[in-house]
CSV table of N, CA and C in Angstrom, one decimal:
chain,number,residue,atom,x,y,z
A,1,MET,N,112.9,-152.6,-223.4
A,1,MET,CA,112.9,-153.6,-222.1
A,1,MET,C,113.3,-152.8,-220.9
A,2,MET,N,114.5,-152.4,-221.2
A,2,MET,CA,115.0,-151.5,-219.8
A,2,MET,C,114.2,-150.4,-219.5
A,3,ILE,N,113.4,-149.8,-220.0
A,3,ILE,CA,112.4,-148.8,-219.6
A,3,ILE,C,111.3,-149.6,-218.7
A,4,THR,N,110.7,-150.5,-219.6
A,4,THR,CA,109.8,-151.5,-218.7
A,4,THR,C,110.1,-152.0,-217.4
A,5,ILE,N,111.5,-152.3,-217.2
A,5,ILE,CA,112.0,-152.8,-216.2
A,5,ILE,C,112.1,-151.7,-215.1
A,6,ARG,N,112.4,-150.5,-215.6
A,6,ARG,CA,112.4,-149.2,-214.6
A,6,ARG,C,111.4,-148.7,-214.4
A,7,ALA,N,110.1,-149.0,-215.4
A,7,ALA,CA,109.0,-148.6,-214.7
A,7,ALA,C,108.3,-149.4,-213.6
A,8,TYR,N,108.4,-150.8,-214.0
A,8,TYR,CA,108.0,-151.8,-212.9
A,8,TYR,C,108.8,-151.4,-211.6
A,9,ALA,N,110.0,-151.1,-211.7
A,9,ALA,CA,110.9,-150.9,-210.3
A,9,ALA,C,110.2,-149.6,-209.5
A,10,LEU,N,110.1,-148.6,-210.4
A,10,LEU,CA,109.3,-147.3,-210.1
A,10,LEU,C,108.0,-147.6,-209.2
A,11,LEU,N,107.3,-148.4,-210.1
A,11,LEU,CA,106.0,-148.7,-209.3
A,11,LEU,C,106.2,-149.6,-208.3
A,12,LEU,N,106.8,-150.6,-208.2
A,12,LEU,CA,107.2,-151.3,-207.0
A,12,LEU,C,107.4,-150.4,-206.0
A,13,ALA,N,108.6,-149.6,-206.1
A,13,ALA,CA,109.1,-148.4,-205.0
A,13,ALA,C,107.9,-147.7,-204.7
A,14,LEU,N,106.9,-147.2,-205.5
A,14,LEU,CA,105.9,-146.4,-205.1
A,14,LEU,C,104.9,-146.8,-204.3
A,15,LEU,N,104.4,-148.1,-204.9
A,15,LEU,CA,103.4,-149.1,-203.8
A,15,LEU,C,104.1,-149.5,-202.4
A,16,THR,N,105.3,-149.9,-202.6
A,16,THR,CA,105.9,-150.1,-201.3
A,16,THR,C,106.0,-149.0,-200.4
A,17,GLY,N,106.3,-148.1,-200.9
A,17,GLY,CA,106.5,-146.7,-200.2
A,17,GLY,C,105.0,-146.2,-199.4
A,18,ALA,N,104.1,-146.5,-200.4
A,18,ALA,CA,102.7,-146.2,-199.9
A,18,ALA,C,102.2,-147.2,-199.0
A,19,ALA,N,102.4,-148.3,-198.9
A,19,ALA,CA,102.1,-149.5,-198.3
A,19,ALA,C,102.9,-149.2,-196.9
A,20,GLY,N,104.1,-149.0,-196.9
A,20,GLY,CA,104.6,-148.5,-195.6
A,20,GLY,C,104.0,-147.4,-195.0
A,21,GLU,N,103.7,-146.3,-195.4
A,21,GLU,CA,103.1,-145.1,-195.0
A,21,GLU,C,101.6,-145.4,-194.3
A,22,ALA,N,101.0,-146.4,-195.2
A,22,ALA,CA,99.6,-146.8,-194.6
A,22,ALA,C,99.6,-147.5,-193.4
A,23,SER,N,100.8,-148.2,-193.1
A,23,SER,CA,100.8,-149.1,-192.0
A,23,SER,C,101.3,-148.2,-190.8
A,24,ALA,N,102.1,-147.3,-191.1
A,24,ALA,CA,102.3,-146.2,-190.2
A,24,ALA,C,101.5,-145.4,-189.7
A,25,GLN,N,100.5,-145.0,-190.5
A,25,GLN,CA,99.3,-144.3,-190.2
A,25,GLN,C,98.4,-145.3,-189.3
A,26,ASP,N,98.0,-146.6,-189.7
A,26,ASP,CA,97.4,-147.5,-189.2
A,26,ASP,C,97.6,-147.8,-187.6
A,27,LYS,N,99.2,-147.6,-187.5
A,27,LYS,CA,99.8,-148.0,-186.2
A,27,LYS,C,99.2,-146.8,-185.2
A,28,ASN,N,98.9,-145.7,-185.7
A,28,ASN,CA,98.6,-144.2,-184.8
A,28,ASN,C,97.1,-144.3,-184.8
A,29,ASP,N,96.4,-145.2,-185.6
A,29,ASP,CA,95.1,-145.1,-185.4
A,29,ASP,C,94.4,-145.7,-184.2
A,30,HIS,N,94.6,-145.0,-183.1
A,30,HIS,CA,94.0,-145.4,-181.8
A,30,HIS,C,92.8,-146.0,-181.8
A,31,GLY,N,91.7,-145.0,-182.4
A,31,GLY,CA,90.4,-145.3,-182.4
A,31,GLY,C,90.0,-146.4,-183.0
A,32,ARG,N,90.5,-146.8,-184.1
A,32,ARG,CA,90.5,-148.0,-185.0
A,32,ARG,C,90.8,-149.3,-184.1
A,33,ALA,N,92.1,-149.2,-183.4
A,33,ALA,CA,92.7,-150.0,-182.6
A,33,ALA,C,91.7,-150.9,-181.8
A,34,VAL,N,90.6,-149.6,-180.9
A,34,VAL,CA,89.8,-150.1,-179.8
A,34,VAL,C,88.4,-150.3,-180.3
A,35,ALA,N,88.3,-149.8,-181.4
A,35,ALA,CA,86.7,-149.7,-182.0
A,35,ALA,C,86.1,-151.3,-182.2
A,36,GLY,N,85.0,-151.3,-181.8
A,36,GLY,CA,84.5,-152.9,-181.8
A,36,GLY,C,83.5,-153.0,-180.7
A,37,LYS,N,82.8,-154.1,-181.0
A,37,LYS,CA,81.7,-154.5,-179.7
A,37,LYS,C,82.4,-155.4,-178.8
A,38,TYR,N,82.0,-155.2,-177.6
A,38,TYR,CA,82.5,-155.9,-176.3
A,38,TYR,C,81.7,-156.5,-175.7
A,39,ASP,N,81.6,-157.7,-175.5
A,39,ASP,CA,80.7,-158.6,-174.6
A,39,ASP,C,81.4,-158.8,-173.5
A,40,GLY,N,80.4,-158.6,-172.2
A,40,GLY,CA,81.1,-158.8,-170.9
A,40,GLY,C,79.9,-158.6,-169.7
A,41,THR,N,80.3,-158.7,-168.7
A,41,THR,CA,79.4,-158.5,-167.8
A,41,THR,C,79.7,-157.2,-166.8
A,42,THR,N,78.6,-156.6,-166.2
A,42,THR,CA,79.0,-155.4,-165.1
A,42,THR,C,78.3,-155.7,-164.0
A,43,SER,N,79.2,-155.4,-162.9
A,43,SER,CA,78.7,-155.5,-161.7
A,43,SER,C,78.3,-154.3,-161.0
A,44,ILE,N,77.1,-154.3,-160.5
A,44,ILE,CA,76.5,-152.9,-159.8
A,44,ILE,C,76.4,-153.2,-158.2
A,45,GLU,N,77.3,-152.1,-157.7
A,45,GLU,CA,77.4,-152.2,-156.2
A,45,GLU,C,76.2,-152.2,-155.5
A,46,LEU,N,75.7,-151.0,-155.9
A,46,LEU,CA,74.2,-150.5,-155.3
A,46,LEU,C,73.3,-151.5,-155.3
A,47,MET,N,73.0,-152.4,-156.2
A,47,MET,CA,72.2,-153.4,-156.5
A,47,MET,C,72.7,-154.7,-156.0
A,48,GLN,N,74.1,-154.7,-156.0
A,48,GLN,CA,74.8,-156.0,-155.5
A,48,GLN,C,74.3,-157.4,-156.5
A,49,MET,N,74.6,-156.8,-157.7
A,49,MET,CA,74.1,-157.6,-158.7
A,49,MET,C,75.1,-157.7,-160.2
A,50,THR,N,75.2,-158.8,-160.9
A,50,THR,CA,76.1,-158.9,-162.0
A,50,THR,C,75.1,-159.1,-163.4
A,51,LEU,N,75.1,-158.2,-164.4
A,51,LEU,CA,74.3,-158.4,-165.4
A,51,LEU,C,75.3,-158.2,-166.6
A,52,PRO,N,74.7,-159.0,-167.9
A,52,PRO,CA,75.2,-159.0,-168.9
A,52,PRO,C,75.2,-157.6,-169.7
A,53,LEU,N,76.2,-157.3,-170.6
A,53,LEU,CA,76.0,-156.1,-170.8
A,53,LEU,C,77.1,-156.0,-172.2
A,54,GLN,N,76.8,-155.5,-173.4
A,54,GLN,CA,77.4,-155.4,-174.6
A,54,GLN,C,77.7,-153.8,-174.8
A,55,LEU,N,78.8,-153.4,-174.7
A,55,LEU,CA,78.7,-152.1,-175.1
A,55,LEU,C,79.8,-151.9,-176.4
A,56,GLU,N,79.7,-150.9,-177.0
A,56,GLU,CA,80.3,-150.5,-178.4
A,56,GLU,C,81.1,-149.4,-178.4
A,57,LEU,N,82.2,-149.3,-178.8
A,57,LEU,CA,83.0,-148.4,-179.3
A,57,LEU,C,83.4,-147.9,-180.6
A,58,GLN,N,82.9,-146.8,-180.7
A,58,GLN,CA,82.8,-146.5,-182.4
A,58,GLN,C,83.6,-145.2,-182.7
A,59,ARG,N,84.6,-145.6,-183.4
A,59,ARG,CA,85.6,-144.7,-184.0
A,59,ARG,C,85.1,-143.3,-184.5
A,60,VAL,N,85.4,-142.2,-183.9
A,60,VAL,CA,85.0,-141.1,-184.6
A,60,VAL,C,86.2,-140.3,-185.2
A,61,HIS,N,87.5,-140.7,-184.7
A,61,HIS,CA,88.7,-140.0,-185.4
A,61,HIS,C,89.9,-140.8,-184.9
A,62,ARG,N,90.9,-140.7,-185.8
A,62,ARG,CA,92.2,-141.8,-185.4
A,62,ARG,C,92.5,-141.9,-183.8
A,63,ASP,N,92.0,-140.6,-183.0
A,63,ASP,CA,92.4,-140.8,-181.5
A,63,ASP,C,91.3,-140.6,-180.6
A,64,SER,N,90.1,-140.8,-181.4
A,64,SER,CA,88.8,-140.8,-180.5
A,64,SER,C,87.7,-141.7,-180.7
A,65,VAL,N,86.9,-142.1,-179.8
A,65,VAL,CA,85.7,-143.0,-180.0
A,65,VAL,C,84.7,-142.4,-179.1
A,66,ILE,N,83.4,-142.8,-179.3
A,66,ILE,CA,82.1,-142.7,-178.7
A,66,ILE,C,81.8,-143.9,-178.2
A,67,VAL,N,81.5,-144.1,-176.7
A,67,VAL,CA,81.0,-145.4,-176.1
A,67,VAL,C,79.5,-145.3,-176.1
A,68,LYS,N,79.2,-146.5,-176.6
A,68,LYS,CA,77.9,-146.7,-176.9
A,68,LYS,C,77.1,-147.8,-176.0
A,69,ILE,N,76.1,-147.7,-175.0
A,69,ILE,CA,75.6,-148.8,-174.2
A,69,ILE,C,74.1,-148.7,-175.0
A,70,SER,N,73.7,-149.8,-175.9
A,70,SER,CA,72.2,-149.7,-176.3
A,70,SER,C,71.1,-149.9,-175.7
A,71,ARG,N,71.7,-151.2,-174.8
A,71,ARG,CA,70.4,-151.8,-173.9
A,71,ARG,C,71.2,-152.4,-172.8
A,72,LEU,N,70.7,-151.9,-171.4
A,72,LEU,CA,71.1,-152.6,-170.4
A,72,LEU,C,69.7,-152.8,-169.5
A,73,ALA,N,69.1,-153.9,-169.4
A,73,ALA,CA,67.9,-154.0,-168.9
A,73,ALA,C,68.1,-154.4,-167.2
A,74,LEU,N,67.8,-153.4,-166.5
A,74,LEU,CA,67.6,-153.8,-165.1
A,74,LEU,C,66.3,-154.9,-164.7
A,75,PRO,N,66.8,-155.4,-163.5
A,75,PRO,CA,65.9,-156.3,-163.0
A,75,PRO,C,64.3,-155.7,-162.9
A,76,ASN,N,64.3,-154.4,-162.3
A,76,ASN,CA,63.1,-153.9,-162.1
A,76,ASN,C,62.2,-153.5,-163.4
A,77,GLY,N,62.9,-153.9,-164.8
A,77,GLY,CA,62.0,-153.6,-165.9
A,77,GLY,C,62.6,-152.4,-166.6
A,78,GLN,N,63.3,-151.5,-165.7
A,78,GLN,CA,63.9,-150.3,-166.4
A,78,GLN,C,65.0,-150.7,-167.5
A,79,VAL,N,65.2,-149.8,-168.9
A,79,VAL,CA,66.3,-150.2,-169.9
A,79,VAL,C,67.2,-148.8,-169.7
A,80,PHE,N,68.3,-149.1,-169.6
A,80,PHE,CA,69.3,-148.0,-169.6
A,80,PHE,C,69.9,-147.8,-170.9
A,81,ALA,N,70.1,-146.8,-171.6
A,81,ALA,CA,70.9,-146.6,-172.6
A,81,ALA,C,71.9,-145.4,-172.4
A,82,PHE,N,72.8,-145.3,-173.1
A,82,PHE,CA,73.7,-144.1,-173.1
A,82,PHE,C,75.0,-143.9,-174.4
A,83,THR,N,74.9,-142.9,-174.8
A,83,THR,CA,76.0,-142.8,-175.7
A,83,THR,C,76.7,-141.4,-175.4
A,84,SER,N,78.2,-141.7,-175.2
A,84,SER,CA,78.8,-140.6,-174.7
A,84,SER,C,79.4,-139.7,-176.0
A,85,GLY,N,79.9,-138.5,-175.6
A,85,GLY,CA,80.3,-137.7,-176.3
A,85,GLY,C,81.7,-138.1,-177.0
A,86,SER,N,82.7,-137.5,-177.7
A,86,SER,CA,83.7,-138.0,-178.4
A,86,SER,C,84.7,-138.2,-177.1
A,87,LEU,N,85.5,-139.5,-176.8
A,87,LEU,CA,86.4,-139.5,-175.8
A,87,LEU,C,87.9,-139.7,-176.5
A,88,SER,N,88.9,-139.1,-175.8
A,88,SER,CA,90.3,-139.3,-176.6
A,88,SER,C,90.8,-140.6,-176.2
A,89,VAL,N,91.4,-141.3,-176.8
A,89,VAL,CA,92.1,-142.7,-176.7
A,89,VAL,C,93.2,-142.5,-176.6
A,90,LYS,N,93.8,-142.7,-175.3
A,90,LYS,CA,95.5,-142.4,-174.8
A,90,LYS,C,96.2,-143.7,-175.1
A,91,PRO,N,97.3,-144.0,-176.0
A,91,PRO,CA,98.0,-145.1,-175.7
A,91,PRO,C,98.9,-145.0,-174.6
A,92,GLU,N,99.4,-146.2,-174.0
A,92,GLU,CA,100.3,-146.7,-173.1
A,92,GLU,C,101.0,-147.6,-173.5
A,93,THR,N,102.3,-147.9,-173.1
A,93,THR,CA,102.9,-149.2,-173.3
A,93,THR,C,103.3,-149.9,-172.1
A,94,ARG,N,102.8,-151.1,-172.2
A,94,ARG,CA,103.0,-152.0,-170.9
A,94,ARG,C,103.6,-153.4,-171.4
A,95,GLU,N,104.8,-153.5,-170.8
A,95,GLU,CA,105.5,-154.8,-171.5
A,95,GLU,C,105.5,-154.8,-172.7
A,96,GLY,N,105.9,-153.8,-173.5
A,96,GLY,CA,106.2,-153.6,-174.8
A,96,GLY,C,105.0,-153.6,-175.9
A,97,LYS,N,103.5,-153.9,-175.0
A,97,LYS,CA,102.5,-153.8,-176.0
A,97,LYS,C,101.5,-152.5,-175.6
A,98,PRO,N,100.9,-152.3,-176.7
A,98,PRO,CA,100.2,-151.0,-176.2
A,98,PRO,C,98.8,-151.4,-175.6
A,99,VAL,N,98.7,-150.5,-174.7
A,99,VAL,CA,97.3,-150.5,-173.7
A,99,VAL,C,96.7,-149.1,-173.9
A,100,TYR,N,95.1,-149.1,-174.1
A,100,TYR,CA,95.0,-147.7,-174.2
A,100,TYR,C,94.0,-147.5,-173.2
A,101,ARG,N,93.8,-146.2,-172.7
A,101,ARG,CA,93.0,-145.3,-171.7
A,101,ARG,C,92.0,-144.9,-172.3
A,102,LEU,N,90.8,-144.9,-171.3
A,102,LEU,CA,89.6,-143.8,-172.0
A,102,LEU,C,89.3,-143.1,-170.6
A,103,GLN,N,88.7,-142.2,-170.6
A,103,GLN,CA,88.4,-141.4,-169.3
A,103,GLN,C,87.1,-140.5,-169.7
A,104,ILE,N,86.2,-140.4,-168.9
A,104,ILE,CA,85.2,-139.5,-168.8
A,104,ILE,C,84.4,-139.0,-167.6
A,105,SER,N,83.9,-138.0,-167.6
A,105,SER,CA,83.2,-137.2,-166.4
A,105,SER,C,82.2,-136.6,-167.1
A,106,PHE,N,80.9,-136.7,-166.4
A,106,PHE,CA,79.7,-135.8,-166.9
A,106,PHE,C,78.4,-136.0,-165.7
A,107,ASN,N,77.8,-135.1,-165.8
A,107,ASN,CA,76.7,-135.1,-165.0
A,107,ASN,C,75.5,-135.6,-165.7
A,108,TYR,N,74.5,-136.3,-165.0
A,108,TYR,CA,73.7,-137.1,-165.8
A,108,TYR,C,72.2,-137.1,-164.7
A,109,SER,N,71.1,-136.9,-165.3
A,109,SER,CA,69.8,-137.0,-164.6
A,109,SER,C,69.1,-138.1,-164.8
A,110,TYR,N,68.9,-139.3,-164.1
A,110,TYR,CA,68.2,-140.5,-164.2
A,110,TYR,C,66.9,-140.3,-163.4
A,111,ASN,N,65.5,-140.5,-164.3
A,111,ASN,CA,64.2,-140.2,-163.3
A,111,ASN,C,64.4,-139.1,-162.5
A,112,ASN,N,64.9,-137.9,-163.2
A,112,ASN,CA,65.1,-136.5,-162.3
A,112,ASN,C,65.9,-136.8,-161.0
A,113,ILE,N,66.6,-137.8,-161.2
A,113,ILE,CA,67.9,-137.7,-159.9
A,113,ILE,C,69.2,-137.5,-160.3
A,114,PRO,N,69.8,-136.4,-159.8
A,114,PRO,CA,70.7,-135.9,-160.5
A,114,PRO,C,72.1,-137.0,-160.1
A,115,ILE,N,73.0,-137.4,-160.8
A,115,ILE,CA,74.0,-138.3,-160.7
A,115,ILE,C,75.3,-137.6,-161.4
A,116,ARG,N,76.7,-137.6,-160.7
A,116,ARG,CA,77.8,-137.2,-161.1
A,116,ARG,C,78.6,-138.4,-161.3
A,117,VAL,N,79.0,-138.6,-162.6
A,117,VAL,CA,79.7,-139.9,-163.1
A,117,VAL,C,81.1,-139.7,-163.4
A,118,GLN,N,82.1,-140.4,-163.1
A,118,GLN,CA,83.4,-140.5,-163.5
A,118,GLN,C,83.6,-142.0,-163.7
A,119,ALA,N,84.3,-142.3,-165.2
A,119,ALA,CA,84.5,-143.5,-165.7
A,119,ALA,C,86.1,-143.5,-166.3
A,120,THR,N,86.5,-144.5,-166.0
A,120,THR,CA,88.0,-145.1,-166.6
A,120,THR,C,87.8,-146.3,-167.0
A,121,GLY,N,88.4,-146.6,-168.4
A,121,GLY,CA,88.7,-148.0,-168.9
A,121,GLY,C,90.1,-148.0,-169.4
A,122,THR,N,90.2,-149.1,-169.6
A,122,THR,CA,91.7,-149.6,-170.0
A,122,THR,C,91.3,-151.0,-171.1
A,123,ILE,N,91.9,-150.8,-172.0
A,123,ILE,CA,91.6,-151.7,-173.2
A,123,ILE,C,93.2,-152.6,-173.6
A,124,ASN,N,93.4,-153.6,-173.1
A,124,ASN,CA,94.5,-154.2,-173.4
A,124,ASN,C,94.3,-155.6,-174.3
A,125,GLY,N,94.9,-155.5,-175.5
A,125,GLY,CA,94.4,-156.4,-176.5
A,125,GLY,C,93.0,-156.4,-176.7
A,126,LYS,N,92.4,-157.7,-176.7
A,126,LYS,CA,90.9,-157.6,-176.8
A,126,LYS,C,90.1,-157.7,-175.7
A,127,GLU,N,90.6,-157.1,-174.5
A,127,GLU,CA,90.0,-157.1,-173.1
A,127,GLU,C,89.8,-155.6,-172.7
A,128,LEU,N,88.4,-155.3,-172.2
A,128,LEU,CA,88.1,-154.0,-171.6
A,128,LEU,C,87.8,-154.3,-170.3
A,129,GLU,N,88.3,-153.3,-169.4
A,129,GLU,CA,88.2,-153.3,-168.0
A,129,GLU,C,87.6,-151.8,-167.7
A,130,ALA,N,86.6,-151.5,-166.9
A,130,ALA,CA,86.2,-150.4,-166.7
A,130,ALA,C,85.6,-150.2,-165.2
A,131,GLU,N,85.8,-149.0,-165.0
A,131,GLU,CA,85.1,-148.6,-163.4
A,131,GLU,C,84.3,-147.4,-163.7
A,132,VAL,N,83.1,-147.3,-163.1
A,132,VAL,CA,82.5,-146.0,-162.9
A,132,VAL,C,82.2,-145.8,-161.4
A,133,LYS,N,82.4,-144.5,-161.0
A,133,LYS,CA,82.3,-144.1,-159.7
A,133,LYS,C,81.0,-142.9,-159.9
A,134,ALA,N,79.8,-143.3,-159.2
A,134,ALA,CA,78.6,-142.5,-159.4
A,134,ALA,C,78.3,-142.0,-158.1
A,135,VAL,N,77.9,-140.5,-158.0
A,135,VAL,CA,77.7,-139.9,-157.0
A,135,VAL,C,76.2,-139.4,-157.0
A,136,ILE,N,75.4,-139.9,-156.4
A,136,ILE,CA,73.8,-139.8,-156.3
A,136,ILE,C,73.5,-138.9,-155.6
A,137,MET,N,72.9,-138.0,-156.3
A,137,MET,CA,72.3,-136.6,-155.2
A,137,MET,C,73.4,-136.1,-154.2
A,138,GLU,N,74.4,-136.1,-154.7
A,138,GLU,CA,75.4,-135.5,-153.8
A,138,GLU,C,75.6,-136.1,-152.6
A,139,SER,N,74.9,-137.4,-152.2
A,139,SER,CA,75.1,-137.8,-150.9
A,139,SER,C,75.6,-139.3,-150.9
A,140,MET,N,75.2,-140.2,-152.0
A,140,MET,CA,75.5,-141.7,-151.8
A,140,MET,C,76.4,-141.8,-153.3
A,141,GLU,N,77.6,-142.6,-152.8
A,141,GLU,CA,78.7,-143.1,-154.0
A,141,GLU,C,78.2,-144.5,-154.1
A,142,THR,N,78.3,-145.1,-155.3
A,142,THR,CA,78.4,-146.3,-155.8
A,142,THR,C,79.4,-146.6,-156.8
A,143,ARG,N,79.8,-147.9,-157.0
A,143,ARG,CA,80.7,-148.2,-158.1
A,143,ARG,C,79.9,-149.3,-159.0
A,144,VAL,N,80.5,-149.1,-160.0
A,144,VAL,CA,79.9,-150.2,-161.4
A,144,VAL,C,81.4,-150.5,-162.1
A,145,THR,N,81.4,-151.9,-162.1
A,145,THR,CA,82.6,-152.2,-162.9
A,145,THR,C,82.1,-153.1,-163.8
A,146,TYR,N,83.1,-153.2,-165.2
A,146,TYR,CA,82.8,-153.8,-166.4
A,146,TYR,C,84.1,-154.6,-166.8
A,147,LYS,N,83.8,-155.9,-167.2
A,147,LYS,CA,84.8,-156.7,-167.9
A,147,LYS,C,84.1,-157.3,-169.1
A,148,GLY,N,84.8,-157.0,-170.3
A,148,GLY,CA,84.4,-157.6,-171.4
A,148,GLY,C,85.4,-158.1,-172.3
A,149,LYS,N,85.0,-158.8,-173.5
A,149,LYS,CA,86.1,-159.1,-174.4
A,149,LYS,C,85.4,-158.7,-175.9
A,150,LYS,N,86.3,-158.3,-176.8
A,150,LYS,CA,86.0,-157.6,-178.2
A,150,LYS,C,85.8,-158.9,-179.0
A,151,VAL,N,84.3,-158.7,-179.5
A,151,VAL,CA,83.7,-159.8,-180.2
A,151,VAL,C,83.6,-159.5,-181.8
A,152,SER,N,83.8,-158.2,-182.1
A,152,SER,CA,83.6,-157.5,-183.7
A,152,SER,C,84.3,-156.3,-183.6
């Protein structure tokens, strides 16, 4: 009987320790914390319009994600799609809560027009806000903003 109690106590201690270690790992899994689909709207300064947009953050590693826009239908009938490379997810603490920041810079060609892009995003709880600055043909600058809520 005493051996059985010790075996159960040992098993309980091992399971509790493993669960504590797993929750500590999840706490540092910033990619998992922000991954998911976000429904929201994007405001395009150049076109002076607001459009619905769903974007997805796909976890690549515990501290990185990929940003994916599968379909943004523009009023002229063109469809824009984008998948980023791996982005680092950087945590900050605001008012005792974690806030995550994403940043990306890249050059892009859209209909043979060169575009230089810099984007920053902030995820606070289930809300994502982002701003994109684009320089078109090295002469014209425009901004695009996005606000969305996590849906899955």
